[in-house]
CSV table of C-alpha atoms in Angstrom, one decimal:
chain,number,residue,atom,x,y,z
A,1,MET,CA,-39.3,25.6,61.4
A,2,ALA,CA,-38.0,24.2,58.2
A,3,THR,CA,-34.4,24.3,58.2
A,4,GLY,CA,-33.2,22.7,55.2
A,5,SER,CA,-30.6,20.5,56.6
A,6,VAL,CA,-29.1,19.6,53.1
A,7,ARG,CA,-25.6,21.0,52.7
A,8,GLU,CA,-24.8,21.4,48.9
A,9,VAL,CA,-21.7,22.3,47.0
A,10,LEU,CA,-22.7,25.5,45.2
A,11,PRO,CA,-21.9,25.7,41.3
A,12,PRO,CA,-19.7,28.2,39.9
A,13,ALA,CA,-21.6,31.4,38.3
A,14,LEU,CA,-22.1,31.3,34.5
A,15,ASP,CA,-20.8,34.0,32.4
A,16,SER,CA,-20.4,35.5,29.0
A,17,HIS,CA,-18.0,32.4,28.2
A,18,SER,CA,-20.2,29.8,29.5
A,19,ASP,CA,-22.4,27.4,27.7
A,20,PRO,CA,-26.1,27.1,28.5
A,21,PRO,CA,-27.7,24.5,30.4
A,22,PRO,CA,-29.9,22.3,28.4
A,23,ILE,CA,-33.0,24.4,28.6
A,24,PHE,CA,-36.6,22.9,28.7
A,25,ASP,CA,-35.0,19.3,28.9
A,26,GLY,CA,-37.5,18.7,31.9
A,27,THR,CA,-35.2,20.0,34.5
A,28,THR,CA,-36.5,22.4,37.0
A,29,ARG,CA,-34.0,25.4,37.3
A,30,LEU,CA,-33.6,28.5,39.5
A,31,TYR,CA,-31.5,31.0,38.0
A,32,ILE,CA,-29.8,33.3,40.6
A,33,SER,CA,-27.0,35.6,41.5
A,34,TYR,CA,-25.1,34.6,44.6
A,35,THR,CA,-25.3,38.4,45.6
A,36,CYS,CA,-28.7,39.4,44.5
A,37,PRO,CA,-31.2,39.7,47.4
A,38,TYR,CA,-34.0,39.2,45.1
A,39,ALA,CA,-32.6,35.8,44.0
A,40,GLN,CA,-31.8,35.2,47.6
A,41,ARG,CA,-35.4,35.2,48.6
A,42,VAL,CA,-36.3,32.4,46.3
A,43,TRP,CA,-33.1,30.4,46.8
A,44,ILE,CA,-34.1,30.5,50.6
A,45,THR,CA,-37.7,29.2,49.8
A,46,ARG,CA,-36.2,26.2,47.9
A,47,ASN,CA,-33.8,25.2,50.7
A,48,CYS,CA,-36.5,25.7,53.2
A,49,LYS,CA,-38.9,23.3,51.4
A,50,GLY,CA,-36.2,20.7,51.0
A,51,LEU,CA,-36.0,21.2,47.1
A,52,GLN,CA,-32.3,20.9,46.8
A,53,ASP,CA,-32.4,17.8,44.5
A,54,LYS,CA,-35.9,19.1,42.8
A,55,ILE,CA,-34.6,22.6,41.6
A,56,LYS,CA,-31.4,23.1,40.2
A,57,LEU,CA,-29.4,26.2,41.1
A,58,VAL,CA,-28.1,27.9,38.1
A,59,PRO,CA,-25.7,30.9,39.2
A,60,ILE,CA,-25.6,33.9,36.8
A,61,ASP,CA,-22.6,36.4,36.8
A,62,LEU,CA,-24.7,39.6,36.6
A,63,LYS,CA,-21.6,41.8,35.9
A,64,ASN,CA,-20.6,39.4,32.8
A,65,ARG,CA,-23.8,37.7,32.0
A,66,PRO,CA,-24.2,35.1,29.1
A,67,ALA,CA,-26.1,36.4,26.2
A,68,TRP,CA,-28.0,33.0,26.0
A,69,TYR,CA,-29.6,34.1,29.5
A,70,LYS,CA,-31.4,36.7,27.6
A,71,GLN,CA,-32.3,35.2,24.5
A,72,LYS,CA,-32.9,31.6,25.3
A,73,VAL,CA,-33.9,31.8,29.1
A,74,TYR,CA,-35.6,35.0,30.4
A,75,PRO,CA,-35.8,38.2,28.2
A,76,ALA,CA,-36.1,40.5,31.3
A,77,ASN,CA,-32.4,39.3,31.4
A,78,LYS,CA,-33.0,39.6,35.3
A,79,VAL,CA,-32.7,37.2,38.3
A,80,PRO,CA,-34.4,35.3,39.9
A,81,ALA,CA,-36.0,33.1,37.3
A,82,LEU,CA,-37.5,29.8,37.6
A,83,GLU,CA,-37.6,27.4,34.6
A,84,HIS,CA,-40.3,24.9,35.6
A,85,ASN,CA,-42.9,23.0,33.3
A,86,ASN,CA,-41.4,24.4,30.1
A,87,GLU,CA,-42.2,27.8,31.3
A,88,VAL,CA,-39.8,30.6,32.8
A,89,LYS,CA,-41.4,32.9,35.5
A,90,GLY,CA,-39.8,35.9,37.2
A,91,GLU,CA,-40.2,38.3,39.9
A,92,SER,CA,-39.1,37.1,43.4
A,93,LEU,CA,-42.5,37.5,45.7
A,94,GLU,CA,-44.1,35.6,43.0
A,95,LEU,CA,-41.7,33.0,42.9
A,96,ILE,CA,-41.4,32.2,46.6
A,97,LYS,CA,-45.3,32.0,46.5
A,98,TYR,CA,-45.2,29.8,43.7
A,99,ILE,CA,-42.7,27.6,45.0
A,100,ASP,CA,-44.5,27.2,48.3
A,101,SER,CA,-47.8,26.3,46.5
A,102,HIS,CA,-46.4,23.9,43.8
A,103,PHE,CA,-43.7,21.9,45.1
A,104,GLU,CA,-43.7,19.4,48.2
A,105,GLY,CA,-42.4,20.3,51.5
A,106,PRO,CA,-43.5,22.0,54.6
A,107,SER,CA,-46.0,25.0,54.0
A,108,LEU,CA,-44.4,28.5,54.5
A,109,PHE,CA,-47.6,30.4,54.2
A,110,PRO,CA,-50.4,30.1,57.1
A,111,ASP,CA,-54.0,29.4,56.8
A,112,ASP,CA,-55.2,31.7,59.6
A,113,PRO,CA,-56.8,34.3,57.5
A,114,ALA,CA,-55.7,37.2,59.8
A,115,LYS,CA,-52.3,36.2,59.4
A,116,LYS,CA,-52.8,35.9,55.5
A,117,GLU,CA,-54.2,39.5,55.5
A,118,TYR,CA,-51.2,40.8,57.6
A,119,ALA,CA,-48.7,39.0,55.4
A,120,GLU,CA,-49.9,41.0,52.6
A,121,GLU,CA,-49.4,44.2,54.3
A,122,LEU,CA,-45.9,43.3,55.1
A,123,PHE,CA,-45.1,42.3,51.5
A,124,SER,CA,-46.5,45.8,50.3
A,125,TYR,CA,-44.5,47.5,52.7
A,126,ILE,CA,-41.1,46.1,51.8
A,127,ASP,CA,-40.3,48.4,49.2
A,128,SER,CA,-41.1,51.7,51.6
A,129,PHE,CA,-38.9,49.7,54.0
A,130,TYR,CA,-35.9,49.5,51.6
A,131,LYS,CA,-36.2,53.3,50.3
A,132,THR,CA,-36.4,54.5,54.1
A,133,ALA,CA,-33.5,52.6,55.2
A,134,THR,CA,-31.2,53.2,52.3
A,135,SER,CA,-32.1,56.8,52.1
A,136,SER,CA,-30.9,57.2,55.6
A,137,PHE,CA,-27.3,56.5,54.5
A,138,LYS,CA,-27.0,60.0,53.7
A,139,GLY,CA,-27.1,61.0,57.2
A,140,ASP,CA,-25.9,59.1,60.2
A,141,GLY,CA,-28.3,56.4,59.6
A,142,SER,CA,-30.7,57.1,62.6
A,143,LYS,CA,-33.2,58.4,60.0
A,144,ALA,CA,-33.9,54.6,59.2
A,145,GLY,CA,-35.4,54.4,62.7
A,146,VAL,CA,-39.2,54.7,61.5
A,147,ALA,CA,-38.6,51.8,59.3
A,148,PHE,CA,-37.2,49.6,62.0
A,149,ASP,CA,-39.6,50.8,64.4
A,150,TYR,CA,-42.2,49.5,61.9
A,151,ILE,CA,-40.4,46.3,61.8
A,152,GLU,CA,-40.4,46.1,65.7
A,153,THR,CA,-44.1,46.4,65.9
A,154,ALA,CA,-44.9,44.1,63.2
A,155,LEU,CA,-43.0,41.7,64.8
A,156,SER,CA,-44.9,42.3,68.1
A,157,LYS,CA,-48.4,41.4,66.4
A,158,PHE,CA,-48.6,37.8,67.0
A,159,GLU,CA,-47.2,35.9,70.2
A,160,ASP,CA,-47.1,32.4,68.8
A,161,GLY,CA,-43.3,32.9,67.8
A,162,PRO,CA,-40.7,35.2,67.3
A,163,PHE,CA,-41.2,35.8,63.5
A,164,PHE,CA,-43.4,38.2,61.6
A,165,LEU,CA,-46.6,35.8,61.6
A,166,GLY,CA,-45.5,34.3,64.6
A,167,GLN,CA,-44.3,31.1,63.1
A,168,PHE,CA,-41.6,31.1,60.2
A,169,SER,CA,-43.1,32.2,56.7
A,170,LEU,CA,-42.5,33.5,53.4
A,171,VAL,CA,-42.7,37.2,55.0
A,172,ASP,CA,-39.5,36.4,57.1
A,173,ILE,CA,-37.8,35.1,53.7
A,174,ALA,CA,-38.7,38.1,52.0
A,175,TYR,CA,-37.2,40.7,54.4
A,176,ALA,CA,-34.3,38.6,55.5
A,177,PRO,CA,-31.8,39.5,52.5
A,178,PHE,CA,-32.2,43.3,52.8
A,179,ILE,CA,-32.1,43.2,56.6
A,180,GLU,CA,-28.9,40.9,56.2
A,181,ARG,CA,-27.1,43.9,54.2
A,182,ILE,CA,-28.3,47.0,56.0
A,183,HIS,CA,-27.2,45.9,59.3
A,184,PRO,CA,-23.7,45.6,58.8
A,185,PHE,CA,-23.4,48.5,56.6
A,186,LEU,CA,-25.2,50.7,59.1
A,187,LEU,CA,-22.8,49.1,61.9
A,188,GLU,CA,-19.7,49.7,60.0
A,189,VAL,CA,-20.3,53.0,58.2
A,190,LYS,CA,-22.5,54.6,60.5
A,191,LYS,CA,-22.0,53.0,63.7
A,192,TYR,CA,-25.5,52.8,64.1
A,193,ASP,CA,-27.0,49.5,65.4
A,194,PHE,CA,-30.5,49.5,64.8
A,195,THR,CA,-31.4,46.3,67.2
A,196,LEU,CA,-30.5,48.6,70.1
A,197,GLY,CA,-33.7,49.1,72.0
A,198,ARG,CA,-35.8,46.9,69.7
A,199,PRO,CA,-35.8,43.3,71.1
A,200,LYS,CA,-38.1,41.8,68.9
A,201,LEU,CA,-35.9,42.7,66.0
A,202,ALA,CA,-32.6,41.4,67.5
A,203,THR,CA,-34.3,38.2,68.6
A,204,TRP,CA,-35.7,37.7,65.1
A,205,ILE,CA,-32.0,37.9,63.6
A,206,GLU,CA,-30.8,35.6,66.0
A,207,GLU,CA,-33.7,33.1,65.1
A,208,MET,CA,-33.2,33.4,61.4
A,209,ASN,CA,-29.5,32.8,62.0
A,210,LYS,CA,-30.4,29.5,63.4
A,211,ASN,CA,-32.0,28.3,60.3
A,212,GLU,CA,-29.6,26.6,57.9
A,213,ALA,CA,-31.9,26.9,55.0
A,214,TYR,CA,-31.3,30.7,55.3
A,215,THR,CA,-27.7,30.8,56.5
A,216,GLN,CA,-26.4,28.6,53.5
A,217,THR,CA,-27.5,31.5,51.1
A,218,LYS,CA,-25.9,34.2,53.1
A,219,SER,CA,-22.9,36.2,51.9
A,220,ASP,CA,-19.8,37.4,54.0
A,221,PRO,CA,-21.0,40.5,55.8
A,222,LYS,CA,-17.7,42.1,54.6
A,223,ASP,CA,-18.3,41.4,51.0
A,224,LEU,CA,-22.2,43.0,51.5
A,225,VAL,CA,-20.8,46.1,53.3
A,226,GLN,CA,-18.2,46.6,50.6
A,227,SER,CA,-21.2,46.2,47.7
A,228,TYR,CA,-23.2,48.7,49.4
A,229,LYS,CA,-20.2,51.1,49.9
A,230,GLU,CA,-19.7,50.9,46.0
A,231,ARG,CA,-23.4,51.3,45.3
A,232,PHE,CA,-24.3,54.3,48.0
A,233,MET,CA,-21.3,56.0,48.8
A,234,ALA,CA,-20.6,57.5,45.5
A,235,GLN,CA,-24.0,58.9,45.6
A,236,LEU,CA,-23.6,60.6,49.1
């Protein structure tokens, strides 16, 4: 499994007072937020490919974002965005596939047709997974069980490894940021541990946390829980 052993010093986030980088100067840049799960997907992919020296991180402060980001970089004014070959592309699932296929480094997508087909099914389920899991916050959290049962079953399909497609892939990268956030929130706020009775999911979390390319992108669980409290508790 790709682990991205390079430990980099992370730059400070740019805000409304920050000057823009020299856009379209030939440098490949990945615009992210350190707190955004969608941006984290692409950040993990970059690290797993060992592209820390090829793709420069440009973190944006989403609560005080610079005007030049929308005007000069990405009109959608969202993260992630990738500046490459004098173009800027967005949408996290598209970007992780783009980086995997257009840059050097270990492949993060299988050649096996059956695994490719299942990968697309799992990508399609992500929105339903997130909505089911977060809607359960209104109760005791246990209604999220159907979503985690789906994950447990998915992790049982291929027996050549502990990941969704057996071996580590873009599918694991796509799900990791959301499970990273939902797990500690449900534990602290709802006292619900969705890994109990789901050994495959518990092992998957353990294996993901051995991947330095991923762990370098993780936030403090306390910060993630607080963020979810602010976002969801007001709605309850």
